[in-house]
Each structure stands twice: as structure tokens, then as C-alpha cells.
Coordinates of C-alpha atoms and ligand atoms in Angstrom, one line a residue:
M1 CA -20.8 9.8 -15.2
L2 CA -19.1 11.4 -12.3
V3 CA -16.7 9.2 -10.3
D4 CA -15.6 10.2 -6.8
I5 CA -12.1 8.9 -6.3
I6 CA -11.0 8.7 -2.7
A7 CA -7.4 8.8 -1.5
G8 CA -6.3 9.3 2.1
A9 CA -3.0 7.5 3.0
R10 CA 0.3 6.8 1.4
P11 CA -0.6 3.3 0.0
N12 CA -3.6 4.8 -1.8
F13 CA -1.8 7.3 -4.0
M14 CA 0.0 4.8 -6.3
K15 CA -3.3 2.9 -6.7
I16 CA -5.4 5.9 -7.8
A17 CA -2.7 7.4 -10.2
P18 CA -3.3 5.1 -13.2
I19 CA -7.1 5.2 -12.8
I20 CA -7.2 9.0 -12.9
Q21 CA -4.9 8.9 -16.0
E22 CA -7.1 6.4 -17.7
I23 CA -10.3 8.4 -16.9
R24 CA -8.7 11.5 -18.4
R25 CA -7.6 9.6 -21.5
K26 CA -11.1 8.2 -22.1
R27 CA -12.6 11.6 -21.5
A28 CA -10.3 13.2 -24.0
E29 CA -11.5 10.5 -26.5
G30 CA -15.0 11.7 -25.9
A31 CA -16.3 9.2 -23.3
D32 CA -18.9 10.4 -20.8
I33 CA -16.8 10.1 -17.7
G34 CA -15.3 12.6 -15.3
Y35 CA -14.0 12.4 -11.7
R36 CA -13.7 14.4 -8.5
L37 CA -10.5 13.6 -6.5
I38 CA -11.1 13.7 -2.8
H39 CA -8.1 13.6 -0.4
T40 CA -9.2 12.9 3.1
G41 CA -6.0 14.3 4.7
Q42 CA -5.3 11.1 6.7
H43 CA -1.7 11.4 5.6
Y44 CA -0.7 15.0 5.2
D45 CA 3.1 15.4 5.4
R46 CA 5.0 16.1 2.2
N47 CA 6.9 12.8 2.5
M48 CA 3.8 10.8 3.2
S49 CA 1.5 12.5 0.6
G50 CA 2.7 15.6 -1.3
S51 CA 5.7 14.0 -3.0
F52 CA 3.6 11.1 -4.4
F53 CA 1.2 13.6 -6.0
E54 CA 4.2 15.4 -7.7
Q55 CA 6.1 12.3 -8.8
L56 CA 3.1 10.3 -10.1
H57 CA 1.6 13.4 -11.8
I58 CA -1.6 13.1 -9.8
P59 CA -3.6 16.3 -10.2
D60 CA -4.3 18.4 -7.1
P61 CA -7.3 17.1 -5.2
D62 CA -10.6 18.8 -5.9
H63 CA -11.3 18.6 -2.2
N64 CA -9.2 18.0 0.9
L65 CA -11.1 16.9 4.0
E66 CA -8.0 17.6 6.2
V67 CA -8.9 15.1 8.8
G68 CA -5.3 14.9 10.1
S69 CA -4.0 12.7 12.9
G70 CA -6.2 11.1 15.5
T71 CA -7.5 7.8 16.8
Q72 CA -9.2 5.4 14.3
A73 CA -12.6 6.5 15.5
E74 CA -11.7 10.2 15.3
Q75 CA -10.4 9.8 11.8
T76 CA -13.3 7.7 10.6
A77 CA -15.8 10.2 12.0
G78 CA -14.1 13.3 10.6
I79 CA -13.8 11.8 7.2
M80 CA -17.5 10.7 7.2
V81 CA -18.8 14.1 8.2
G82 CA -16.6 15.9 5.6
Y83 CA -17.5 13.5 2.8
E84 CA -21.2 13.5 3.5
T85 CA -21.2 17.3 3.1
L86 CA -19.6 16.9 -0.3
I87 CA -22.0 14.3 -1.5
L88 CA -25.0 16.3 -0.3
H89 CA -23.7 19.3 -2.3
T90 CA -22.9 17.4 -5.5
R91 CA -23.9 13.8 -5.9
P92 CA -21.5 11.5 -7.8
D93 CA -22.7 8.5 -9.8
I94 CA -20.2 6.2 -8.1
C95 CA -17.7 6.3 -5.3
L96 CA -14.4 4.5 -6.0
V97 CA -12.3 3.6 -3.0
V98 CA -9.0 1.7 -3.0
G99 CA -7.1 -0.5 -0.5
D100 CA -7.9 -0.9 3.1
V101 CA -7.1 2.2 5.1
T102 CA -9.4 4.2 7.4
S103 CA -10.3 6.6 4.6
T104 CA -11.4 3.6 2.4
M105 CA -13.9 2.4 4.9
A106 CA -15.2 5.8 6.1
C107 CA -16.0 7.0 2.5
A108 CA -17.5 3.7 1.5
I109 CA -20.0 3.8 4.4
T110 CA -20.8 7.5 3.8
A111 CA -21.5 7.0 0.1
Q112 CA -23.5 3.8 0.4
K113 CA -25.7 5.3 3.2
L114 CA -26.6 8.1 0.7
H115 CA -27.3 5.5 -1.9
V116 CA -24.2 6.3 -4.0
P117 CA -22.9 2.9 -5.2
V118 CA -19.4 2.0 -4.1
A119 CA -16.7 0.4 -6.2
H120 CA -13.8 -1.1 -4.3
V121 CA -10.4 -1.6 -6.0
E122 CA -8.3 -4.3 -4.3
A123 CA -11.5 -5.9 -2.9
G124 CA -11.8 -9.3 -1.3
I125 CA -8.3 -9.8 0.2
R126 CA -8.3 -11.2 3.7
S127 CA -5.6 -11.8 6.2
G128 CA -7.9 -13.5 8.7
D129 CA -6.4 -11.4 11.4
R130 CA -9.0 -9.1 13.0
T131 CA -6.5 -7.4 15.3
M132 CA -5.3 -5.5 12.2
P133 CA -7.3 -2.3 11.6
E134 CA -6.9 -2.9 7.9
E135 CA -8.7 -6.2 8.1
I136 CA -11.7 -4.6 9.7
N137 CA -11.6 -1.9 7.0
R138 CA -11.6 -4.5 4.3
M139 CA -14.5 -6.5 5.7
V140 CA -16.7 -3.5 6.4
T141 CA -16.0 -2.0 3.0
D142 CA -16.7 -5.1 1.1
A143 CA -19.9 -5.8 3.1
I144 CA -21.5 -2.7 1.5
T145 CA -19.6 -2.5 -1.8
E146 CA -21.6 -3.1 -5.0
H147 CA -18.7 -3.4 -7.6
F148 CA -15.6 -5.4 -6.7
F149 CA -12.3 -5.1 -8.6
T150 CA -9.9 -7.8 -7.5
T151 CA -6.1 -8.4 -7.7
S152 CA -6.4 -12.2 -7.6
R153 CA -8.8 -15.1 -8.2
L154 CA -8.6 -16.0 -4.5
A155 CA -10.0 -12.5 -3.6
G156 CA -13.0 -13.2 -5.8
E157 CA -13.5 -16.6 -4.1
N158 CA -13.4 -14.9 -0.7
L159 CA -16.1 -12.5 -1.8
M160 CA -18.3 -15.2 -3.1
R161 CA -17.9 -17.1 0.2
E162 CA -19.2 -14.0 1.9
G163 CA -22.3 -14.1 -0.3
H164 CA -21.4 -11.7 -3.1
S165 CA -22.6 -12.6 -6.6
P166 CA -20.0 -13.5 -9.3
E167 CA -21.5 -10.8 -11.6
S168 CA -20.4 -8.1 -9.2
I169 CA -16.7 -9.3 -9.1
W170 CA -14.2 -8.3 -11.7
F171 CA -10.7 -9.8 -11.6
V172 CA -8.7 -7.0 -13.2
G173 CA -5.2 -7.2 -11.7
N174 CA -3.3 -4.7 -9.6
T175 CA -3.2 -0.9 -10.1
M176 CA -0.2 -0.6 -7.8
I177 CA 1.7 -2.6 -10.3
D178 CA 0.4 -0.4 -13.2
T179 CA 2.2 2.4 -11.4
L180 CA 5.3 0.4 -10.7
L181 CA 5.7 -0.7 -14.3
A182 CA 5.0 2.7 -15.7
N183 CA 7.6 4.4 -13.6
M184 CA 10.5 2.0 -13.4
D185 CA 12.5 4.1 -15.9
R186 CA 12.1 7.1 -13.7
F187 CA 13.4 5.6 -10.4
F188 CA 16.3 7.5 -9.0
A189 CA 18.7 7.1 -6.1
P190 CA 18.1 9.1 -2.9
P191 CA 20.9 11.2 -1.4
V192 CA 21.7 8.5 1.2
W193 CA 22.8 6.2 -1.6
E194 CA 25.8 8.3 -2.4
E195 CA 26.4 9.5 1.2
K196 CA 26.7 5.9 2.4
G197 CA 28.3 4.5 -0.7
L198 CA 25.6 1.8 -1.2
S199 CA 26.0 -0.6 -4.1
E200 CA 23.6 -2.9 -5.9
G201 CA 22.9 -6.1 -4.1
E202 CA 25.0 -5.2 -1.1
Y203 CA 22.5 -3.7 1.3
F204 CA 19.1 -4.4 2.8
V205 CA 15.9 -2.2 2.9
M206 CA 13.7 -2.4 6.0
T207 CA 10.3 -0.9 6.7
L208 CA 8.3 -1.4 9.9
H209 CA 5.0 0.3 10.9
R210 CA 2.5 -2.3 12.1
P211 CA 1.3 -1.7 15.6
S212 CA 2.1 -5.3 16.5
N213 CA 5.8 -4.7 15.7
V214 CA 6.4 -1.1 16.5
D215 CA 4.1 -0.1 19.4
E216 CA 5.7 -2.5 21.9
E217 CA 9.2 -1.4 22.7
E218 CA 10.8 -4.8 23.5
Q219 CA 9.5 -6.3 20.3
L220 CA 10.8 -3.5 18.2
K221 CA 14.2 -3.6 19.9
K222 CA 14.5 -7.4 19.5
L223 CA 13.5 -7.4 15.8
I224 CA 16.0 -4.7 14.9
E225 CA 18.8 -6.4 17.0
E226 CA 18.2 -9.7 15.2
I227 CA 18.1 -8.2 11.7
V228 CA 21.4 -6.3 12.3
R229 CA 23.0 -9.4 13.9
S230 CA 22.2 -11.7 11.0
S231 CA 22.8 -9.3 8.1
Q232 CA 26.6 -10.1 7.8
G233 CA 27.6 -6.5 8.2
L234 CA 25.7 -5.3 5.1
P235 CA 24.2 -1.9 5.4
I236 CA 20.5 -1.7 6.3
L237 CA 18.6 1.2 5.0
F238 CA 15.5 2.0 7.2
P239 CA 13.1 4.7 6.0
V240 CA 11.2 5.3 9.2
H241 CA 7.4 5.7 9.2
P242 CA 6.2 8.5 11.5
R243 CA 4.4 6.0 13.8
T244 CA 7.7 4.0 14.3
R245 CA 9.9 7.1 14.8
K246 CA 8.3 7.9 18.1
N247 CA 9.4 4.6 19.7
L248 CA 12.7 4.4 18.0
E249 CA 13.7 7.8 19.4
K250 CA 12.7 6.7 22.9
L251 CA 14.7 3.5 22.6
G252 CA 17.8 5.2 21.1
I253 CA 18.7 2.1 19.1
A254 CA 21.8 2.7 17.0
Y255 CA 24.2 0.4 15.0
P256 CA 27.0 1.4 12.7
T257 CA 25.4 -0.5 9.7
L258 CA 21.8 0.7 10.4
Y259 CA 20.9 3.9 8.5
Y260 CA 17.7 5.7 9.5
V261 CA 16.2 8.0 6.9
E262 CA 12.9 9.9 6.6
P263 CA 10.2 8.1 4.5
L264 CA 11.4 8.2 0.9
S265 CA 9.5 9.4 -2.1
Y266 CA 8.0 6.8 -4.4
L267 CA 10.7 6.9 -7.1
E268 CA 13.5 6.9 -4.6
F269 CA 12.0 4.1 -2.5
N270 CA 11.5 1.8 -5.4
Y271 CA 15.0 2.5 -6.6
V272 CA 16.5 1.3 -3.4
V273 CA 14.1 -1.7 -3.3
R274 CA 15.0 -2.8 -6.8
G275 CA 18.7 -2.8 -6.0
A276 CA 18.5 -4.5 -2.5
R277 CA 19.8 -7.9 -1.6
A278 CA 16.5 -8.3 0.2
V279 CA 13.7 -6.3 1.8
I280 CA 12.5 -6.9 5.3
T281 CA 9.1 -5.4 6.0
D282 CA 5.7 -5.7 7.6
S283 CA 3.9 -3.8 4.8
G284 CA 1.5 -5.6 2.4
G285 CA 2.0 -3.4 -0.7
I286 CA 5.7 -3.7 -0.7
T287 CA 5.5 -7.5 -0.9
E288 CA 3.7 -7.0 -4.2
E289 CA 6.3 -4.6 -5.6
T290 CA 9.2 -6.9 -4.5
T291 CA 7.4 -9.8 -6.2
V292 CA 7.2 -7.9 -9.5
M293 CA 10.8 -6.7 -9.3
G294 CA 12.1 -10.2 -8.3
V295 CA 13.6 -9.0 -5.0
P296 CA 13.6 -11.4 -2.0
C297 CA 11.2 -10.2 0.6
M298 CA 10.9 -11.3 4.3
T299 CA 7.6 -10.3 5.9
L300 CA 7.5 -9.9 9.7
R301 CA 3.9 -10.8 10.1
N302 CA 2.0 -13.9 11.0
S303 CA -0.5 -13.6 8.1
T304 CA -0.9 -12.0 4.8
E305 CA -3.9 -10.8 2.8
R306 CA -1.7 -11.2 -0.3
P307 CA -0.9 -14.9 -0.4
E308 CA 0.1 -14.8 -4.0
T309 CA 3.2 -12.9 -3.1
V310 CA 4.2 -16.1 -1.1
T311 CA 2.8 -18.8 -3.3
V312 CA 3.9 -17.2 -6.6
G313 CA 6.2 -14.3 -5.7
T314 CA 9.4 -13.8 -3.8
N315 CA 7.9 -13.2 -0.4
E316 CA 8.1 -15.3 2.7
L317 CA 6.2 -14.9 6.0
L318 CA 8.6 -15.2 8.9
G319 CA 6.1 -14.3 11.6
I320 CA 6.9 -11.8 14.4
D321 CA 9.2 -14.0 16.4
P322 CA 12.7 -12.4 16.1
D323 CA 14.3 -15.9 16.2
A324 CA 12.9 -16.6 12.7
I325 CA 15.1 -14.0 11.2
A326 CA 18.6 -15.6 11.4
P327 CA 17.6 -18.9 9.6
A328 CA 15.9 -16.9 6.8
M329 CA 19.0 -14.8 6.4
E330 CA 21.2 -17.9 6.2
R331 CA 19.1 -19.2 3.4
L332 CA 19.3 -15.9 1.6
F333 CA 23.1 -15.7 1.9
A334 CA 23.4 -19.4 0.8
G335 CA 21.6 -18.3 -2.4
E336 CA 18.6 -20.5 -1.6
W337 CA 15.9 -17.9 -1.9
K338 CA 13.1 -18.7 -4.4
E339 CA 13.0 -16.8 -7.7
G340 CA 9.3 -16.2 -7.9
E341 CA 7.0 -15.3 -10.8
I342 CA 4.6 -12.4 -11.6
P343 CA 1.0 -13.1 -10.6
E344 CA -1.7 -13.3 -13.2
L345 CA -2.9 -10.0 -14.7
W346 CA -0.3 -7.9 -12.9
D347 CA 0.6 -6.6 -16.3
G348 CA 0.3 -2.8 -16.1
K349 CA -3.2 -2.7 -17.8
T350 CA -5.4 -2.9 -14.7
A351 CA -6.6 0.7 -14.8
E352 CA -7.8 0.2 -18.4
R353 CA -9.9 -2.8 -17.4
I354 CA -11.3 -0.9 -14.4
V355 CA -12.3 2.2 -16.4
A356 CA -13.8 0.1 -19.2
R357 CA -16.0 -1.6 -16.7
L358 CA -17.0 1.7 -15.1
L359 CA -18.1 2.9 -18.6
E360 CA -20.2 -0.2 -19.0
L361 CA -21.9 0.5 -15.7
A362 CA -22.7 4.0 -16.8
Ligands
UD1_1 C1 -1.9 3.9 7.7 C2 -2.8 2.7 7.2 C3 -2.0 1.5 6.9 C4 -0.9 1.9 5.8 C5 -0.1 3.0 6.4 C6 1.0 3.4 5.4 C7 -5.0 2.7 8.4 C8 -5.8 2.0 9.4 N1 -3.7 2.3 8.3 O1 -1.3 3.5 8.9 O2 -2.9 0.6 6.3 O3 -0.1 0.7 5.6 O4 -1.0 4.1 6.7 O5 1.6 4.5 5.8 O6 -5.5 3.5 7.7 N2 1.5 10.8 10.6 C9 2.4 11.8 10.3 N3 2.4 12.3 9.1 C10 1.5 11.9 8.1 C11 0.6 10.8 8.5 C12 0.7 10.3 9.7 O7 3.2 12.2 11.1 O8 1.5 12.4 7.0 C13 1.6 10.2 12.0 C14 0.2 10.3 12.7 O9 0.1 11.5 13.4 C15 0.2 9.1 13.5 C16 1.0 8.1 12.8 O10 1.7 8.8 11.8 O11 0.8 9.3 14.8 C17 0.1 7.0 12.1 O12 -0.7 7.5 11.1 P1 -2.1 6.9 10.8 O13 -2.7 7.5 9.6 O14 -2.9 6.9 12.0 O15 -1.9 5.4 10.4 P2 -0.6 4.6 9.8 O16 0.0 3.9 11.0 O17 0.2 5.5 9.0

């Protein structure tokens, strides 16, 4: 059985790493399974892509479609054309896509149109907010997917509500957490840790990249102002996504306790997250990692496709109104943040369950 594994953007890499490892392990044991790793090139910088391959021991991609930057439509089209050529040359038995980025949707459509069945890892999650490109990617991908691997029971219920049969849905857990648990011992401090004299529990980590927060200058400025104002003078470490950098440079926002850094590598980023007083973010994946590491997380979004990080984990949705930040910070400093628990099946064995199921399908 030949599995095409698709990866395109930063949040994909930690999700595919354990699946590839497990396929290789099964193959070494004699199982009839192989893979072809296809990087779409949606993210291409060393610090958005290359360092993840190195640190997570992901083998070099067999193909790179090199789509690069562009509008959503340009990226989608470029990936589809490139991937179609690959499939027409060598047909896989199944196309495995992960997450919700442009590459996920583009490859799922291309494969299914050529009658290659699609398996979607992290299927069925929904924010209900169709202004997010990721929500469109999730809906379109799942509409044509044949095999669903889910991170929560709720995701399976969403899929059934959309008409998918229970037999096609496999609640397996979270491969992003497989990677987190497998690499915790390897986390290490980035240079900024020493340079700024950071110490455990005495700083914040912040990440922002959603168009709703960073594309509008006033919104970005107010959010940052409020965060700095209510953080009681603790340092704030801000690894800046390329999308956010452009506006930040224009606005010239600077505070003595706000430290901008380039996007960090996986092992460095999770080191600083693990030691943070709290994380302030608009990412989805980070809310899962903070949940598992028991770090308080404030999400600057109105909705989440990962509600278990709120109902079970350490995450809270503050919305995008900057005025919501100060009261949440007060509760944090008063020691009133919830402890949280680890969601069901986020146990580090998800890739094993996925590959076992793929072998059954073969
Ligand atoms: C994408 C994903 C989002 C994910 C995020 C994490 C979609 C629709 N969105 O958003 O779900 O949370 O990645 O990073 O797929 N750029 C670089 N270097 C790179 C990659 C991008 O400079 O290696 C620049 C691009 O030129 C562009 C901007 O960053 O200006 C945004 O990149 P893009 O891939 O369009 O989407 P993201 O906002 O990163």
C-alpha cells in the first residue's frame, strides 16, 4: 500500500512526523505499507519549515511542489496542478492529509477527483466561523474525505451530523500530542532566554497571526497595548509570524518588556511555552499543547474548533475585544486560573492507531 502524505505549512509538520515514523516501523516489521512525502512548499522558510524537519527527524520530502507565497486561490491552484501531475505519474492507494491549511484542502480535492481515496487526520473539527480560511478548508476537505481520523468525540458527532457514516470515523486522538510527548525531553532554551534573563513562570509567551487580529493595524496595536499594560511588568516573548511582521514594522510598536523574536523552532518554542506563566495566542494548535503541558492559555478569538481545550483543558476564549484581556490577567495573577486535564486519547499513541487502521484498509 502506498500512502501519499501531504504537508505544506508549519502546523502540519508535527502532525505528520509520528505517522511517518510508525509507517517506517511497520514496514521494517514486514507490513505492506510505504509512503511518499509531498511538501507543497506553502511554508518554505527555514524557521517555518526546514527546522521542523531537522528537529523532528522527518525525512526529506520525496517531492516539493514549491508553491510559495500567494493568495489563497493562487496557492490552491498551484498545489492542485503540481499534485495532479504526481498522481498521474504514480498513483497512490490513499492520500493522507492533516489539519486545515490550504495544502490540506488542495490535495484532498486533487486526489479525490482522480479517485484516490482521502484520509483526513484531525477531521470534523468546526469553529462555525466561515470567515476563517481554515474553516472553509475543513468543511471542503471533510465533504469529500472517505476516512476520518478524529481528535475528539465531538468531531465525530459533527461529521455524522454532516451525513458521514459512523463506520468511516475513527476516534484516534491527536498526533500533534504524540509529537509533543515524544519530544519533551529534548526541549531546549532559545538564545533569547539567556539574553533577556528569563526565568520559569516569570514571563508570558504571545503569538498572533490570524488575519482578524493582525491585518487591521488598530486592532493589532490595541491588543498589544492591553497585553503589555496588564502583564504587571513581566516580560512578554513574542515570536513573530511572517504575516504579522509586516504590520508590526509599519506600526513601530515597542515596549521595554515586549521582546520580538523570529519564529522559534519546535523544540525551542515548546521550551518557552512549558515555562511560561501563561500563553496568549490566536492559534488553535498551541491551545492543545498548553492543555497537555498544563499552562494557562488565553485565546484571542471569538470561537474555537477545539472546544475540549476550553471544557477540559487550560484554555479560555477571550474574544478579540482588547478590553477582555485585563480582567483575565487579574484572575491569572490572583491564582484563579483553572488547572485543566488532558483530553481522552491524547496519550502519545495516536499514530499507532492511525497506521493500524490504514493497514486494515489495505
Ligand atoms: C497558514 C495556515 C494557518 C496556520 C499558519 C501557521 C492556511 C489558510 N493558513 O497561515 O492555518 O495556522 O499557516 O503558520 O493555510 N511566509 C513567509 N515564509 C514562509 C511562509 C509564509 O514569509 O515560510 C509569508 C507569506 O509570504 C505570507 C504570509 O507569510 O505573506 C502568510 O503565509 P500563508 O501560508 O499565506 O498563510 P499563514 O498566514 O502562514
